[in-house]
Short mmCIF file of C-alpha atoms in Angstrom, two decimals:
data_model
loop_
_atom_site.label_atom_id
_atom_site.label_comp_id
_atom_site.label_asym_id
_atom_site.label_seq_id
_atom_site.Cartn_x
_atom_site.Cartn_y
_atom_site.Cartn_z
CA MET A 1 12.34 14.74 -37.55
CA ASN A 2 11.63 16.93 -40.60
CA HIS A 3 9.40 19.07 -38.40
CA GLN A 4 12.24 19.55 -35.91
CA ALA A 5 14.72 20.28 -38.69
CA GLU A 6 12.45 22.99 -40.07
CA ALA A 7 11.98 24.43 -36.59
CA ALA A 8 15.77 24.73 -36.32
CA ALA A 9 16.03 26.36 -39.76
CA ALA A 10 13.32 28.86 -38.84
CA ALA A 11 15.22 29.77 -35.67
CA VAL A 12 18.32 31.06 -37.49
CA ASP A 13 19.09 34.49 -36.07
CA MET A 14 20.43 36.71 -38.87
CA SER A 15 21.26 39.56 -36.52
CA PHE A 16 23.51 37.21 -34.57
CA LEU A 17 25.05 35.84 -37.77
CA LEU A 18 25.91 39.23 -39.23
CA ASN A 19 27.08 40.72 -35.94
CA THR A 20 29.34 37.70 -35.41
CA ALA A 21 30.78 37.95 -38.92
CA ARG A 22 31.45 41.68 -38.55
CA THR A 23 33.03 41.21 -35.13
CA LEU A 24 35.46 38.63 -36.50
CA ILE A 25 36.25 40.55 -39.69
CA ARG A 26 37.36 43.54 -37.61
CA ILE A 27 40.03 41.42 -35.91
CA PRO A 28 43.26 41.08 -37.96
CA SER A 29 44.21 37.41 -38.05
CA TRP A 30 46.95 36.80 -40.59
CA ALA A 31 50.68 36.03 -40.49
CA GLY A 32 50.20 33.73 -37.49
CA ASN A 33 48.41 36.27 -35.29
CA GLU A 34 45.16 34.37 -34.71
CA SER A 35 44.83 34.39 -30.92
CA ASP A 36 42.64 37.51 -30.62
CA ALA A 37 40.20 36.05 -33.14
CA GLN A 38 40.19 32.70 -31.33
CA ARG A 39 39.46 34.37 -28.01
CA ALA A 40 36.57 36.23 -29.63
CA VAL A 41 35.12 33.00 -31.03
CA ALA A 42 35.43 31.31 -27.63
CA GLY A 43 33.50 34.17 -26.04
CA ILE A 44 30.75 33.97 -28.66
CA MET A 45 30.48 30.21 -28.18
CA ALA A 46 30.10 30.64 -24.43
CA ASP A 47 27.50 33.39 -24.92
CA ILE A 48 25.24 31.10 -26.95
CA GLY A 49 25.50 28.30 -24.41
CA LEU A 50 28.02 25.95 -25.99
CA GLN A 51 30.35 23.94 -23.78
CA THR A 52 33.56 25.71 -24.70
CA ASP A 53 37.07 24.31 -24.66
CA ALA A 54 39.95 26.73 -25.31
CA TRP A 55 43.51 25.51 -24.95
CA PRO A 56 47.07 26.54 -25.83
CA ILE A 57 48.46 24.38 -28.61
CA ASP A 58 51.87 22.86 -27.94
CA LEU A 59 53.43 23.90 -31.24
CA PRO A 60 56.85 22.19 -30.82
CA ALA A 61 55.18 18.85 -30.07
CA LEU A 62 52.58 19.27 -32.83
CA LYS A 63 55.22 20.00 -35.46
CA CYS A 64 56.74 16.56 -34.82
CA HIS A 65 53.57 14.85 -36.05
CA PRO A 66 53.97 13.27 -39.53
CA ALA A 67 50.84 15.06 -40.80
CA ALA A 68 52.04 18.51 -39.67
CA SER A 69 52.91 21.23 -42.18
CA TRP A 70 53.19 24.99 -41.96
CA GLU A 71 54.72 28.05 -43.60
CA ILE A 72 54.39 30.60 -40.77
CA ASP A 73 56.37 30.36 -37.53
CA ARG A 74 53.99 31.22 -34.69
CA GLU A 75 54.87 32.28 -31.16
CA GLU A 76 51.55 30.98 -29.81
CA ALA A 77 48.44 29.19 -31.00
CA LEU A 78 45.03 28.58 -29.46
CA GLY A 79 42.55 25.82 -30.14
CA VAL A 80 38.84 26.48 -29.58
CA THR A 81 35.90 24.08 -29.69
CA GLY A 82 32.25 24.58 -28.76
CA ARG A 83 30.03 21.58 -28.12
CA LEU A 84 26.29 21.00 -28.20
CA THR A 85 25.92 17.71 -26.34
CA GLY A 86 23.36 15.03 -27.08
CA ASN A 87 22.37 12.08 -24.93
CA GLY A 88 25.13 9.90 -26.39
CA SER A 89 22.99 7.50 -28.39
CA GLY A 90 23.34 9.14 -31.81
CA ARG A 91 25.94 10.05 -34.39
CA SER A 92 28.49 12.78 -33.65
CA LEU A 93 29.29 15.57 -36.08
CA VAL A 94 32.09 18.15 -36.36
CA LEU A 95 31.78 21.54 -38.03
CA ASN A 96 35.22 22.98 -38.75
CA GLY A 97 36.20 26.50 -39.76
CA HIS A 98 39.38 28.59 -39.69
CA VAL A 99 39.88 32.11 -38.32
CA ASP A 100 43.12 32.82 -40.18
CA VAL A 101 42.92 34.85 -43.37
CA VAL A 102 45.40 35.94 -46.01
CA PRO A 103 46.82 39.48 -45.68
CA PRO A 104 44.76 42.24 -47.34
CA GLY A 105 47.65 43.36 -49.55
CA ASP A 106 47.60 46.85 -51.08
CA ILE A 107 44.86 48.69 -49.15
CA SER A 108 44.49 51.23 -51.99
CA LEU A 109 42.98 48.47 -54.16
CA TRP A 110 40.05 48.04 -51.76
CA THR A 111 36.85 50.00 -52.28
CA HIS A 112 35.94 49.36 -48.65
CA PRO A 113 38.60 49.03 -45.90
CA PRO A 114 39.32 45.31 -45.42
CA LEU A 115 38.81 45.40 -41.63
CA ASP A 116 35.75 47.65 -41.70
CA PRO A 117 32.96 45.27 -42.75
CA VAL A 118 30.32 46.85 -44.97
CA ILE A 119 26.93 45.55 -46.04
CA LYS A 120 25.96 46.86 -49.46
CA GLU A 121 23.53 45.59 -52.10
CA GLY A 122 23.04 42.29 -50.30
CA ARG A 123 26.76 41.60 -49.89
CA LEU A 124 29.04 41.52 -46.87
CA TYR A 125 32.44 43.01 -47.70
CA GLY A 126 35.70 42.60 -45.77
CA ARG A 127 38.76 40.40 -45.45
CA GLY A 128 37.46 37.02 -44.33
CA SER A 129 33.83 37.73 -45.19
CA LEU A 130 34.00 34.79 -47.62
CA ASP A 131 37.12 32.93 -46.54
CA MET A 132 36.02 32.32 -43.95
CA LYS A 133 34.75 34.33 -41.04
CA GLY A 134 31.34 34.59 -42.66
CA GLN A 135 31.28 30.78 -42.80
CA ILE A 136 32.18 30.57 -39.09
CA ALA A 137 29.33 32.95 -38.27
CA ALA A 138 26.88 30.84 -40.30
CA GLY A 139 28.04 27.64 -38.60
CA LEU A 140 27.66 29.15 -35.14
CA ALA A 141 24.25 30.51 -36.13
CA ALA A 142 23.21 26.97 -37.09
CA LEU A 143 24.23 25.62 -33.68
CA LYS A 144 22.48 28.51 -31.95
CA ALA A 145 19.33 27.80 -33.96
CA VAL A 146 19.27 24.14 -32.90
CA SER A 147 19.69 25.24 -29.29
CA ASP A 148 17.15 28.08 -29.50
CA ALA A 149 14.58 25.71 -31.02
CA ARG A 150 15.08 23.48 -27.95
CA ILE A 151 15.79 20.42 -30.06
CA ASN A 152 17.19 17.45 -28.18
CA LEU A 153 19.93 15.62 -30.06
CA ALA A 154 20.86 11.99 -29.66
CA GLY A 155 24.37 12.71 -30.93
CA SER A 156 26.65 15.63 -30.18
CA VAL A 157 27.92 18.33 -32.52
CA ARG A 158 31.24 20.14 -32.09
CA PHE A 159 32.33 23.35 -33.73
CA GLN A 160 36.11 23.51 -34.15
CA SER A 161 37.46 27.02 -34.68
CA VAL A 162 40.99 26.50 -35.94
CA ILE A 163 44.12 28.40 -36.86
CA ALA A 164 46.70 27.93 -39.62
CA GLU A 165 44.47 26.52 -42.34
CA GLU A 166 45.88 28.87 -44.95
CA ASP A 167 49.40 27.53 -44.45
CA GLY A 168 48.87 23.82 -43.87
CA GLY A 169 46.29 22.93 -41.21
CA LEU A 170 48.11 22.86 -37.86
CA GLY A 171 44.95 23.97 -36.04
CA THR A 172 42.76 21.19 -37.39
CA LEU A 173 45.50 18.66 -36.73
CA ALA A 174 45.64 19.86 -33.10
CA ALA A 175 41.84 19.65 -32.73
CA ILE A 176 41.66 16.13 -34.15
CA LEU A 177 44.47 14.90 -31.91
CA ARG A 178 42.82 16.46 -28.84
CA GLU A 179 39.24 15.37 -29.50
CA GLY A 180 39.54 12.08 -31.36
CA GLU A 181 36.79 10.31 -33.21
CA THR A 182 33.70 11.67 -34.90
CA ASP A 183 31.13 10.04 -37.18
CA GLY A 184 31.36 12.80 -39.75
CA ALA A 185 32.77 16.27 -40.42
CA ILE A 186 31.72 19.28 -42.46
CA VAL A 187 34.54 21.67 -43.30
CA LEU A 188 33.07 25.12 -43.87
CA GLU A 189 34.54 26.50 -47.08
CA PRO A 190 33.05 28.51 -49.97
CA THR A 191 31.36 25.96 -52.27
CA ASN A 192 28.44 28.06 -53.54
CA LEU A 193 26.19 25.84 -51.40
CA THR A 194 27.09 22.74 -53.40
CA VAL A 195 28.04 19.65 -51.42
CA ALA A 196 31.70 18.91 -52.06
CA SER A 197 32.36 15.24 -51.38
CA VAL A 198 35.80 15.38 -52.99
CA GLN A 199 38.75 17.70 -52.38
CA ALA A 200 41.96 17.72 -54.37
CA GLY A 201 45.23 17.82 -52.51
CA CYS A 202 48.19 20.11 -53.10
CA ILE A 203 51.85 20.41 -52.23
CA ASN A 204 54.39 23.23 -52.45
CA PHE A 205 57.66 22.86 -54.29
CA ARG A 206 60.83 24.86 -54.83
CA ILE A 207 63.29 24.15 -57.67
CA HIS A 208 66.87 25.38 -57.39
CA VAL A 209 68.19 25.80 -60.95
CA PRO A 210 71.94 26.29 -61.48
CA GLY A 211 73.83 28.18 -64.19
CA ARG A 212 77.38 29.46 -64.75
CA ALA A 213 78.16 33.12 -64.08
CA ALA A 214 79.90 35.38 -66.59
CA HIS A 215 80.08 39.06 -67.38
CA GLY A 216 77.07 40.16 -69.38
CA ALA A 217 79.40 41.55 -72.05
CA VAL A 218 80.47 37.99 -72.81
CA ARG A 219 77.27 36.23 -71.92
CA ASP A 220 77.98 33.44 -74.39
CA GLU A 221 80.75 32.31 -72.02
CA GLY A 222 78.26 31.74 -69.21
CA VAL A 223 75.17 29.57 -68.82
CA SER A 224 72.03 31.42 -67.82
CA ALA A 225 70.12 29.85 -64.96
CA PHE A 226 67.08 31.81 -66.20
CA LYS A 227 67.24 30.10 -69.57
CA ASN A 228 67.64 26.73 -67.85
CA ALA A 229 64.62 27.52 -65.67
CA PHE A 230 62.49 28.35 -68.71
CA GLY A 231 63.21 24.89 -70.11
CA LEU A 232 62.15 23.26 -66.86
CA TYR A 233 59.03 25.45 -66.80
CA ARG A 234 57.98 24.07 -70.19
CA ALA A 235 58.50 20.53 -68.89
CA ILE A 236 56.30 21.33 -65.89
CA GLU A 237 53.58 22.66 -68.20
CA ASP A 238 53.77 19.41 -70.20
CA LEU A 239 53.49 17.43 -66.96
CA GLU A 240 50.41 19.40 -65.96
CA THR A 241 48.80 18.65 -69.32
CA SER A 242 49.54 14.93 -69.14
CA ARG A 243 48.34 14.63 -65.54
CA ASN A 244 45.03 16.26 -66.37
CA LEU A 245 44.48 14.40 -69.65
CA ASN A 246 45.73 10.94 -68.76
CA ASN A 247 43.66 10.48 -65.63
CA ASP A 248 40.11 9.22 -66.16
CA PRO A 249 37.84 12.28 -66.10
CA ASP A 250 36.11 12.71 -62.75
CA PRO A 251 32.58 14.07 -63.30
CA LEU A 252 32.74 15.85 -59.94
CA PHE A 253 35.43 18.13 -61.41
CA ALA A 254 33.62 18.79 -64.69
CA ASP A 255 33.38 22.52 -63.91
CA TYR A 256 37.18 22.92 -64.09
CA THR A 257 39.29 23.03 -67.26
CA ILE A 258 42.39 22.13 -65.24
CA PRO A 259 41.28 20.41 -62.04
CA PHE A 260 44.82 19.57 -60.88
CA PRO A 261 47.00 22.52 -61.91
CA ILE A 262 50.70 23.06 -61.40
CA SER A 263 51.38 26.75 -60.88
CA ILE A 264 54.66 28.64 -60.54
CA GLY A 265 54.07 31.45 -58.06
CA THR A 266 57.50 33.04 -57.57
CA VAL A 267 60.73 33.23 -59.56
CA SER A 268 63.89 34.78 -58.17
CA GLY A 269 67.58 34.66 -58.96
CA GLY A 270 70.69 36.38 -60.17
CA ASP A 271 72.89 38.80 -58.27
CA TRP A 272 73.75 41.60 -60.71
CA ALA A 273 72.10 43.09 -63.78
CA SER A 274 75.23 42.85 -65.91
CA SER A 275 76.06 39.28 -64.93
CA VAL A 276 74.85 35.99 -66.35
CA PRO A 277 72.84 34.50 -63.46
CA ASP A 278 74.20 31.34 -61.93
CA HIS A 279 71.15 30.54 -59.81
CA VAL A 280 67.36 30.78 -60.06
CA SER A 281 64.71 29.54 -57.67
CA MET A 282 61.13 28.77 -58.74
CA GLU A 283 58.38 28.14 -56.18
CA GLY A 284 54.95 26.78 -56.92
CA ARG A 285 51.97 24.62 -56.06
CA MET A 286 51.11 21.18 -57.44
CA GLY A 287 47.54 19.93 -57.44
CA VAL A 288 47.07 16.30 -56.38
CA HIS A 289 44.34 13.95 -57.62
CA PRO A 290 41.96 12.80 -54.85
CA ASP A 291 42.91 9.17 -55.41
CA GLU A 292 46.64 9.83 -55.56
CA SER A 293 49.10 9.91 -52.68
CA LEU A 294 51.27 12.95 -52.08
CA GLU A 295 54.30 10.66 -52.36
CA ASP A 296 53.32 9.49 -55.85
CA ALA A 297 52.69 13.07 -56.98
CA ARG A 298 56.11 14.13 -55.73
CA SER A 299 57.80 11.23 -57.50
CA GLU A 300 56.12 12.05 -60.82
CA PHE A 301 57.13 15.70 -60.53
CA GLU A 302 60.74 14.88 -59.67
CA ALA A 303 60.95 12.43 -62.57
CA ALA A 304 59.70 15.07 -65.02
CA VAL A 305 62.25 17.60 -63.78
CA GLU A 306 65.04 15.01 -63.98
CA LYS A 307 64.05 14.02 -67.53
CA ALA A 308 64.08 17.64 -68.65
CA ALA A 309 67.45 18.19 -66.98
CA GLN A 310 68.96 15.19 -68.74
CA ALA A 311 68.04 16.76 -72.08
CA ASN A 312 70.01 19.91 -71.18
CA PRO A 313 73.82 19.56 -71.57
CA PHE A 314 74.57 21.80 -68.58
CA LEU A 315 71.81 20.55 -66.26
CA SER A 316 72.63 16.92 -67.00
CA GLU A 317 75.96 17.52 -65.23
CA HIS A 318 74.65 20.10 -62.73
CA PRO A 319 71.17 18.82 -61.88
CA PRO A 320 68.51 21.08 -60.40
CA VAL A 321 67.33 20.33 -56.87
CA VAL A 322 63.64 19.91 -56.03
CA GLU A 323 62.65 20.84 -52.49
CA TRP A 324 59.25 20.19 -50.91
CA TRP A 325 58.37 22.84 -48.37
CA GLY A 326 55.62 24.64 -46.51
CA GLY A 327 51.93 23.82 -46.39
CA ARG A 328 50.54 20.63 -47.85
CA PHE A 329 46.96 19.47 -48.09
CA PHE A 330 45.95 15.84 -48.25
CA PRO A 331 43.21 14.97 -50.74
CA ALA A 332 39.88 13.58 -49.54
CA ARG A 333 37.05 11.62 -51.11
CA THR A 334 33.78 10.53 -49.52
CA ASN A 335 31.37 8.24 -51.36
CA THR A 336 28.43 10.22 -52.69
CA ASN A 337 26.09 7.61 -51.21
CA ASP A 338 27.45 8.11 -47.70
CA LEU A 339 24.89 9.11 -45.09
CA LEU A 340 26.62 12.44 -44.34
CA ILE A 341 26.54 13.48 -48.01
CA GLN A 342 22.93 12.38 -48.38
CA ARG A 343 21.77 14.17 -45.22
CA LEU A 344 23.49 17.35 -46.35
CA CYS A 345 21.94 17.09 -49.81
CA GLU A 346 18.49 16.51 -48.32
CA SER A 347 18.97 19.60 -46.17
CA VAL A 348 19.86 21.66 -49.26
CA GLU A 349 16.79 20.37 -51.12
CA ARG A 350 14.53 21.58 -48.32
CA GLU A 351 15.84 25.13 -48.63
CA PRO A 352 13.45 27.10 -50.90
CA GLY A 353 14.91 27.80 -54.32
CA HIS A 354 17.83 25.39 -53.98
CA VAL A 355 18.62 22.12 -55.74
CA ALA A 356 21.28 19.87 -54.25
CA ALA A 357 24.42 19.32 -56.31
CA ILE A 358 27.51 17.29 -55.49
CA ARG A 359 30.82 18.60 -56.79
CA GLY A 360 34.56 18.39 -56.22
CA VAL A 361 36.80 21.30 -55.24
CA THR A 362 40.31 21.90 -56.51
CA PHE A 363 41.57 24.02 -53.62
CA GLY A 364 43.39 22.62 -50.61
CA ALA A 365 41.57 22.59 -47.27
CA ASP A 366 41.47 20.73 -43.98
CA ALA A 367 39.06 18.00 -45.13
CA GLY A 368 42.07 15.87 -46.04
CA LEU A 369 43.22 15.75 -42.42
CA PHE A 370 39.90 14.25 -41.29
CA LYS A 371 40.15 11.62 -44.00
CA ARG A 372 43.84 10.93 -43.38
CA LEU A 373 43.73 10.67 -39.58
CA LEU A 374 40.19 9.44 -38.88
CA ASP A 375 39.10 7.89 -42.20
CA LYS A 376 35.58 9.17 -41.61
CA PRO A 377 33.17 10.82 -44.04
CA VAL A 378 33.88 14.49 -44.63
CA ALA A 379 32.28 17.12 -46.85
CA LEU A 380 33.08 20.73 -47.67
CA PHE A 381 30.15 23.11 -47.68
CA GLY A 382 29.62 26.84 -47.50
CA ALA A 383 28.41 30.10 -48.99
CA GLY A 384 29.94 32.03 -51.86
CA ASP A 385 32.45 31.46 -54.66
CA ILE A 386 36.08 30.61 -53.79
CA ARG A 387 37.14 32.74 -56.79
CA ARG A 388 36.42 35.87 -54.74
CA ALA A 389 38.81 34.83 -51.97
CA HIS A 390 42.40 36.09 -51.55
CA ARG A 391 41.69 39.31 -53.46
CA PRO A 392 40.67 42.94 -52.80
CA ASP A 393 37.00 43.68 -52.05
CA GLU A 394 36.34 40.14 -50.85
CA TRP A 395 32.60 39.62 -50.39
CA VAL A 396 29.89 37.03 -49.83
CA GLU A 397 26.16 37.13 -50.49
CA ILE A 398 24.17 37.58 -47.28
CA HIS A 399 21.31 35.44 -48.58
CA GLN A 400 23.78 32.59 -49.10
CA LEU A 401 25.06 32.91 -45.54
CA GLU A 402 21.45 32.71 -44.32
CA SER A 403 20.73 29.66 -46.47
CA MET A 404 23.97 28.07 -45.31
CA ALA A 405 23.01 28.46 -41.65
CA ARG A 406 19.51 27.08 -42.28
CA ILE A 407 20.87 24.11 -44.26
CA LEU A 408 23.46 23.30 -41.61
CA SER A 409 20.85 23.45 -38.85
CA ARG A 410 18.76 20.87 -40.73
CA ALA A 411 21.81 18.68 -41.37
CA ILE A 412 22.71 18.73 -37.67
CA VAL A 413 19.19 17.61 -36.68
CA HIS A 414 19.12 14.84 -39.27
CA PHE A 415 22.66 13.54 -38.85
CA CYS A 416 22.83 13.77 -35.07
CA GLU A 417 19.21 12.53 -34.75
CA ALA A 418 16.69 14.59 -32.84
CA TYR A 419 14.40 12.75 -30.46
#
């Protein structure tokens, strides 16, 4: 089987990989407008001989599912899966990647236009090059390599191209509900080619903080909602510290100073510059430990806010309101001794110049949905550093994309069992 795995790795077509990545980068796919990108992926899958399934997602029905979450209201959504079918006697595998990207922001901050992919000094630049159209291209190149090498698989492998990962995972939820069971899944995300067997979860919150309005000339007669919010912010910082210090250290998160952060992303409030503000809203993101439920994390957060409010004379009588909204990501943990993790590590080890490493990731992704709904082994794996995502001049190393495709082709052969 090692011989067949190496034959697949040798068959990786870098022209196909880079052309696919550039094609997808050129297609804008943010703010819920993912259908053009999905249609392009479906066409590419069909061109390389995959059995392709493209379907309209019933969004109203999907949003009734208890695992559904989203921040963007979409008018339409497409699901796309390509399948390389085995003879049915082996293990099945899913590769999963999302076509949606975050908006490019201020174009003037980009050295290269975000939708005009550029290759320079061994890097592929463009919005989605790293997160994660480059990853999709590498995954499809791996499937193409297995097919081009004429390797017969006992098990089948499916590539799920999904929407809405950035705002909660509706696309992966739709794919899982449509396709059902699998023996393992690899979610393609930037992990610097380390095997991530653990993913933290995260949830979005909004805190409505009250005050009492007054003219700014007599501000002492009012109660500033801003000042009240600052007190709650300090309590949230203390909660973050205790959550990261009190939990037993997880060696898979040793690379992170704060593996489970709580971050305030927006603050808004007040109505008039010369008035004492009587309302402030703070929105943020709470990291969730892999072995913690979202419900327990919410309860701990709400208790910390309530305790801080009770220590404030005004807030004790006019309590702030915590609201949970938008995208949420379930945590996931797969035992490092699981066959999927071991096969992926073995495939990394066979790539020249690479040593397998198992790590955890602190960002939210769709791995949690596989664990939550199917309770099957899942790993995150891909090229590049997540720290370069969601920013101007996003880029990924081309040699990492090539190694990623070669490693995935080996993993497919080993996990799905060539014969």
